Coordinates of C-alpha atoms in Angstrom, one line a residue:
X979 CA 23.9 15.2 15.9
X980 CA 23.8 11.9 17.8
X981 CA 20.6 10.0 18.4
X982 CA 20.9 10.6 22.2
X983 CA 21.3 14.4 21.7
X984 CA 18.4 14.5 19.3
X985 CA 16.0 12.7 21.7
X986 CA 17.1 14.8 24.6
X987 CA 16.4 17.9 22.6
X988 CA 13.0 16.7 21.5
X989 CA 12.1 15.5 25.0
X990 CA 12.1 19.1 26.2
X991 CA 9.1 20.0 24.0
X992 CA 7.3 16.7 23.4
X993 CA 4.2 15.5 25.2
X994 CA 4.4 13.0 28.1
X995 CA 5.0 9.4 27.6
X996 CA 2.2 7.4 25.9
X997 CA 0.4 4.3 27.2
X998 CA 2.5 1.1 27.4
X999 CA 3.0 -0.6 24.0
X1000 CA 2.7 -4.2 23.2
X1001 CA 4.7 -6.4 20.9
X1002 CA 4.1 -6.1 17.1
X1003 CA 1.8 -8.7 15.8
X1004 CA 3.0 -11.3 13.4
X1005 CA 1.3 -13.1 10.5
X1006 CA -2.1 -12.0 9.4
X1007 CA -3.4 -8.8 11.1
X1008 CA -6.4 -8.7 13.3
X1009 CA -9.4 -6.6 12.5
X1010 CA -9.3 -3.2 14.3
X1011 CA -12.7 -2.0 15.1
X1012 CA -11.9 1.5 16.1
X1013 CA -14.3 4.2 17.3
X1014 CA -14.7 7.0 14.8
X1015 CA -15.4 9.6 17.5
X1016 CA -13.7 12.7 16.3
X1017 CA -13.0 14.2 19.8
X1018 CA -10.7 11.3 20.7
X1019 CA -7.1 12.0 19.8
X1020 CA -4.8 9.5 18.1
X1021 CA -3.2 8.1 21.2
X1022 CA -6.6 7.5 22.8
X1023 CA -8.0 5.8 19.7
X1024 CA -5.0 3.5 19.3
X1025 CA -4.2 2.8 23.0
X1026 CA -5.0 -0.9 22.5
X1027 CA -2.9 -1.3 19.3
X1028 CA 0.6 -2.7 19.1
X1029 CA 3.4 -0.1 18.7
X1030 CA 7.1 0.2 19.0
X1031 CA 8.2 0.9 22.6
X1032 CA 11.1 3.2 21.6
X1033 CA 10.9 6.7 20.0
X1034 CA 13.2 7.3 17.1
X1035 CA 14.4 10.7 15.8
X1036 CA 13.6 11.6 12.3
X1037 CA 14.4 14.6 10.0
X1038 CA 12.3 15.9 7.2
X1039 CA 14.4 15.6 4.0
X1040 CA 11.8 16.2 1.3
X1041 CA 8.5 18.0 1.0
X1042 CA 6.3 18.0 -2.1
X1043 CA 2.6 18.7 -3.1
X1044 CA 0.8 15.4 -3.8
X1045 CA -2.4 17.4 -4.5
X1046 CA -3.8 20.9 -3.7
X1047 CA -4.7 19.7 -0.2
X1048 CA -2.1 16.9 0.5
X1049 CA 1.6 17.3 1.3
X1050 CA 4.0 14.5 1.0
X1051 CA 6.8 14.3 3.5
X1052 CA 10.0 12.3 3.2
X1053 CA 11.7 11.6 6.5
X1054 CA 15.2 10.2 7.2
X1055 CA 14.8 7.9 10.1
X1056 CA 17.1 6.1 12.6
X1057 CA 18.5 2.7 11.5
X1058 CA 16.6 0.9 14.3
X1059 CA 13.2 2.1 13.1
X1060 CA 11.1 -0.5 11.3
X1061 CA 7.5 -1.0 10.2
X1062 CA 5.2 -3.3 8.3
X1063 CA 3.3 -2.3 5.2
X1064 CA 0.0 -0.6 6.2
X1065 CA 1.1 0.6 9.6
X1066 CA 1.1 4.2 10.9
X1067 CA 3.4 6.3 13.0
X1068 CA 3.0 8.3 16.2
X1069 CA 4.6 11.6 15.3
X1070 CA 5.8 13.8 18.2
X1071 CA 6.4 17.3 17.0
X1072 CA 8.4 19.8 19.1
X1073 CA 6.1 22.6 20.3
X1074 CA 2.9 20.8 19.3
X1075 CA 1.1 19.2 22.3
X1076 CA -1.1 16.9 20.2
X1077 CA 0.6 13.7 18.9
X1078 CA 0.0 13.1 15.2
X1079 CA -1.1 9.7 13.7
X1080 CA -0.3 9.3 10.0
X1081 CA -0.2 6.1 7.9
X1082 CA 2.9 5.6 5.9
X1083 CA 2.6 5.7 2.2
X1084 CA 5.9 4.1 1.4
X1085 CA 7.2 0.5 1.5
X1086 CA 9.4 -1.3 4.1
X1087 CA 11.7 -1.8 1.1
X1088 CA 12.3 1.9 0.6
X1089 CA 13.2 2.1 4.3
X1090 CA 15.7 -0.7 3.8
X1091 CA 17.2 0.7 0.6
X1092 CA 17.3 4.4 1.5
X1093 CA 16.6 4.8 5.2
X1094 CA 13.6 6.9 4.6
X1095 CA 9.8 6.8 5.0
X1096 CA 7.1 8.9 3.4
X1097 CA 3.8 10.3 4.7
X1098 CA 1.0 12.0 2.7
X1099 CA -0.8 14.4 5.0
X1100 CA -4.1 16.2 4.1
X1101 CA -4.6 19.8 5.3
X1102 CA -6.8 20.2 8.3
X1103 CA -6.8 22.4 11.4
X1104 CA -5.8 19.4 13.5
X1105 CA -2.5 20.6 15.1
X1106 CA -0.1 17.9 13.7
X1107 CA -1.6 18.2 10.2
X1108 CA -1.7 22.0 10.4
X1109 CA 2.0 22.0 11.4
X1110 CA 2.9 19.8 8.4
X1111 CA 1.2 22.4 6.1
X1112 CA 2.2 25.6 7.7
X1113 CA 5.5 25.2 9.7
X1114 CA 7.3 22.0 8.6
X1115 CA 10.4 22.7 6.6
X1116 CA 13.4 20.8 5.3
X1117 CA 15.5 19.8 8.3
X1118 CA 12.6 19.9 10.8
X1119 CA 13.1 17.2 13.5
X1120 CA 10.4 15.0 15.0
X1121 CA 10.3 11.7 16.8
X1122 CA 8.5 8.6 15.5
X1123 CA 7.4 5.2 16.4
X1124 CA 5.5 2.7 14.3
X1125 CA 2.3 1.0 15.3
X1126 CA -0.9 -0.6 14.3
X1127 CA -2.4 -4.0 13.7
X1128 CA -3.5 -3.3 10.2
X1129 CA -0.6 -4.5 8.0
X1130 CA 0.4 -7.0 5.3
X1131 CA 3.4 -9.1 6.2
X1132 CA 3.0 -12.5 4.5
X1133 CA 5.0 -15.5 5.6
X1134 CA 7.1 -16.9 2.7
X1135 CA 5.7 -20.4 3.2
X1136 CA 2.1 -19.3 3.9
X1137 CA -0.9 -19.9 1.6
X1138 CA -1.2 -17.6 -1.4
X1139 CA -3.8 -14.9 -1.1
X1140 CA -5.7 -12.7 -3.5
X1141 CA -5.4 -9.2 -2.2
X1142 CA -8.4 -6.8 -2.5
X1143 CA -7.5 -3.3 -1.5
X1144 CA -10.4 -0.8 -1.1
X1145 CA -9.6 2.9 -0.4
X1146 CA -11.5 6.1 0.0
X1147 CA -9.9 9.5 0.0
X1148 CA -6.7 9.7 1.9
X1149 CA -7.4 6.2 3.2
X1150 CA -5.3 5.3 0.2
X1151 CA -2.1 5.8 2.2
X1152 CA -1.8 2.4 4.0
X1153 CA -3.1 0.5 1.0
X1154 CA -0.6 2.2 -1.3
X1155 CA 2.1 1.0 1.2
X1156 CA 0.8 -2.5 0.9
X1157 CA 0.7 -2.3 -2.9
X1158 CA 4.2 -1.0 -3.0
X1159 CA 5.3 -3.8 -0.7
X1160 CA 3.6 -6.3 -3.0
X1161 CA 5.4 -4.9 -6.0
X1162 CA 8.7 -5.1 -4.1
X1163 CA 8.1 -8.8 -3.3
X1164 CA 7.3 -9.5 -6.9
X1165 CA 10.4 -7.8 -8.1
X1166 CA 12.5 -9.8 -5.7
X1167 CA 11.0 -13.1 -6.6
X1168 CA 9.4 -13.4 -3.1
X1169 CA 5.7 -13.0 -4.2
X1170 CA 4.9 -16.7 -3.8
X1171 CA 2.3 -15.9 -1.1
X1172 CA 0.4 -13.4 -3.4
X1173 CA -1.7 -14.8 -6.2
X1174 CA -2.9 -11.3 -7.3
X1175 CA -3.7 -7.8 -6.0
X1176 CA -6.5 -5.6 -7.1
X1177 CA -7.0 -2.0 -5.8
X1178 CA -10.3 0.0 -6.0
X1179 CA -9.7 3.6 -5.1
X1180 CA -12.5 6.1 -4.7
X1181 CA -12.2 9.9 -4.4
X1182 CA -14.4 13.0 -4.9
X1183 CA -12.7 13.9 -8.2
X1184 CA -9.8 13.0 -10.4
X1185 CA -7.5 15.6 -8.7
X1186 CA -7.9 13.8 -5.4
X1187 CA -6.7 10.4 -6.7
X1188 CA -3.3 10.3 -5.0
X1189 CA -0.5 8.2 -6.4
X1190 CA -2.5 7.4 -9.5
X1191 CA 0.4 7.4 -12.0
X1192 CA 2.5 5.3 -9.7
X1193 CA -0.3 2.7 -9.3
X1194 CA -0.7 2.6 -13.1
X1195 CA 3.0 2.1 -13.5
X1196 CA 3.0 -0.9 -11.1
X1197 CA 0.0 -2.4 -12.9
X1198 CA 1.9 -2.0 -16.2
X1199 CA 5.0 -3.6 -14.7
X1200 CA 3.0 -6.6 -13.4
X1201 CA -0.1 -7.0 -15.6
X1202 CA -0.6 -10.6 -14.7
X1203 CA -0.5 -10.0 -10.9
X1204 CA -1.8 -6.4 -10.3
X1205 CA -4.9 -4.6 -11.4
X1206 CA -6.7 -1.4 -10.5
X1207 CA -9.9 0.6 -10.8
X1208 CA -10.4 4.3 -9.9
X1209 CA -13.7 5.8 -9.0
X1210 CA -14.8 9.5 -8.7
X1211 CA -18.0 10.4 -6.9
X1212 CA -18.4 14.1 -7.6
X1213 CA -16.7 14.6 -11.0
X1214 CA -18.6 17.0 -13.2
X1215 CA -19.8 15.7 -16.6
X1216 CA -17.8 18.4 -18.4
X1217 CA -14.5 16.9 -17.4
X1218 CA -15.4 13.3 -17.7
X1219 CA -13.0 12.9 -20.5
X1220 CA -10.2 13.5 -18.0
X1221 CA -11.1 10.4 -16.0
X1222 CA -9.3 7.8 -18.1
X1223 CA -7.5 5.5 -17.8
X1224 CA -9.3 3.0 -15.7
X1225 CA -11.5 5.6 -14.0
X1226 CA -15.3 5.6 -13.8
X1227 CA -17.9 7.8 -12.2
X1228 CA -19.7 6.5 -9.2
X1229 CA -19.0 4.5 -6.1
X1230 CA -17.5 1.0 -5.8
X1231 CA -20.3 -1.3 -6.8
X1232 CA -21.3 -4.8 -5.6
X1233 CA -20.8 -6.1 -9.1
X1234 CA -17.2 -4.9 -9.2
X1235 CA -16.5 -6.4 -5.8
X1236 CA -18.1 -9.7 -6.8
X1237 CA -15.5 -10.2 -9.6
X1238 CA -12.7 -10.1 -7.0
X1239 CA -14.2 -12.0 -4.0
X1240 CA -13.3 -15.6 -3.5
X1241 CA -14.2 -16.6 0.1
X1242 CA -11.4 -19.0 0.5
X1243 CA -8.5 -17.0 -0.8
X1244 CA -9.4 -13.3 -0.9
X1245 CA -7.9 -11.1 1.8
X1246 CA -9.5 -7.6 1.8
X1247 CA -8.0 -4.4 3.3
X1248 CA -10.2 -1.3 3.6
X1249 CA -9.3 2.2 4.6
X1250 CA -11.6 5.3 4.4
X1251 CA -14.4 7.1 6.0
X1252 CA -16.6 5.0 8.4
X1253 CA -19.7 5.0 6.2
X1254 CA -17.7 3.6 3.3
X1255 CA -16.1 1.0 5.5
X1256 CA -19.3 -0.1 7.0
X1257 CA -21.1 -0.3 3.7
X1258 CA -18.4 -2.2 1.9
X1259 CA -17.9 -4.6 4.9
X1260 CA -21.5 -5.5 4.8
X1261 CA -21.4 -6.0 1.0
X1262 CA -18.3 -8.2 1.3
X1263 CA -20.0 -10.3 4.0
X1264 CA -23.1 -10.7 1.7
X1265 CA -20.7 -11.9 -1.0
X1266 CA -19.5 -14.7 1.3
X1267 CA -16.2 -13.2 2.5
X1268 CA -15.6 -14.3 6.1
X1269 CA -15.3 -11.5 8.7
X1270 CA -11.7 -12.5 9.6
X1271 CA -10.7 -11.8 6.0
X1272 CA -12.1 -8.2 6.0
X1273 CA -9.5 -6.0 7.7
X1274 CA -10.0 -2.3 8.0
X1275 CA -8.5 1.0 9.4
X1276 CA -10.6 4.0 10.4
X1277 CA -9.1 7.4 10.9
X1278 CA -12.3 9.6 11.0

């Protein structure tokens, strides 16, 4: 089916047009201090953010279980669709009035190589997420556009940064995209603007640590550039033996952050529940990291 026909078909069931979009930001992202008010929908919360102006058709070409509560979607997208590592999509679903907002958990490189993006969606009763878990099938068609000012897109000639990625729960999605992009740059010999990247990822238990094996594979591939530490906050003592490798009980501590904070070169990205973001932002500030080097995304 042609792009025009797909969009015409989708337009019969999609919600009205969204607020005008601005141009995508370039260089270092700006800090997005978004309200965490639950009753605001995705388009309201992100009305001030940059996003693509055009909607692009996409088709679900893969569905898998990332955990017992998270489904991973693989979508084939239009050739003109593009995004930066860390951004999200507006997802318009036929028959669903509410527009979904999901961070991509794949790299721009995968899009360039295979023409697909990936989303990891946790089950909730929110209509778009509920659709993903209860009605979405192979071949389902949606419309997408990328947006957000939370992204990593280093200039080849820019100063080298030390990335610090701090994730909580499904907040791992945009940071995993950034880590995948970093690995792609290193493989292609374009990682001159990245001195190192360290990811700290916290979840309730080991089963909720999404993408763990893939993260460990990247660290093994680039041991001099990439490192990681996993945290579980509600793991029972009986299964503590299952926490290895590189996994500890407890929240991300000040001492652990201090080992990776250098005020002049560290660039920190955070994504997770608001209490976690606020606490870690305060801690990073106390460790001397300037506010404009602490970038975060809130979805709750």
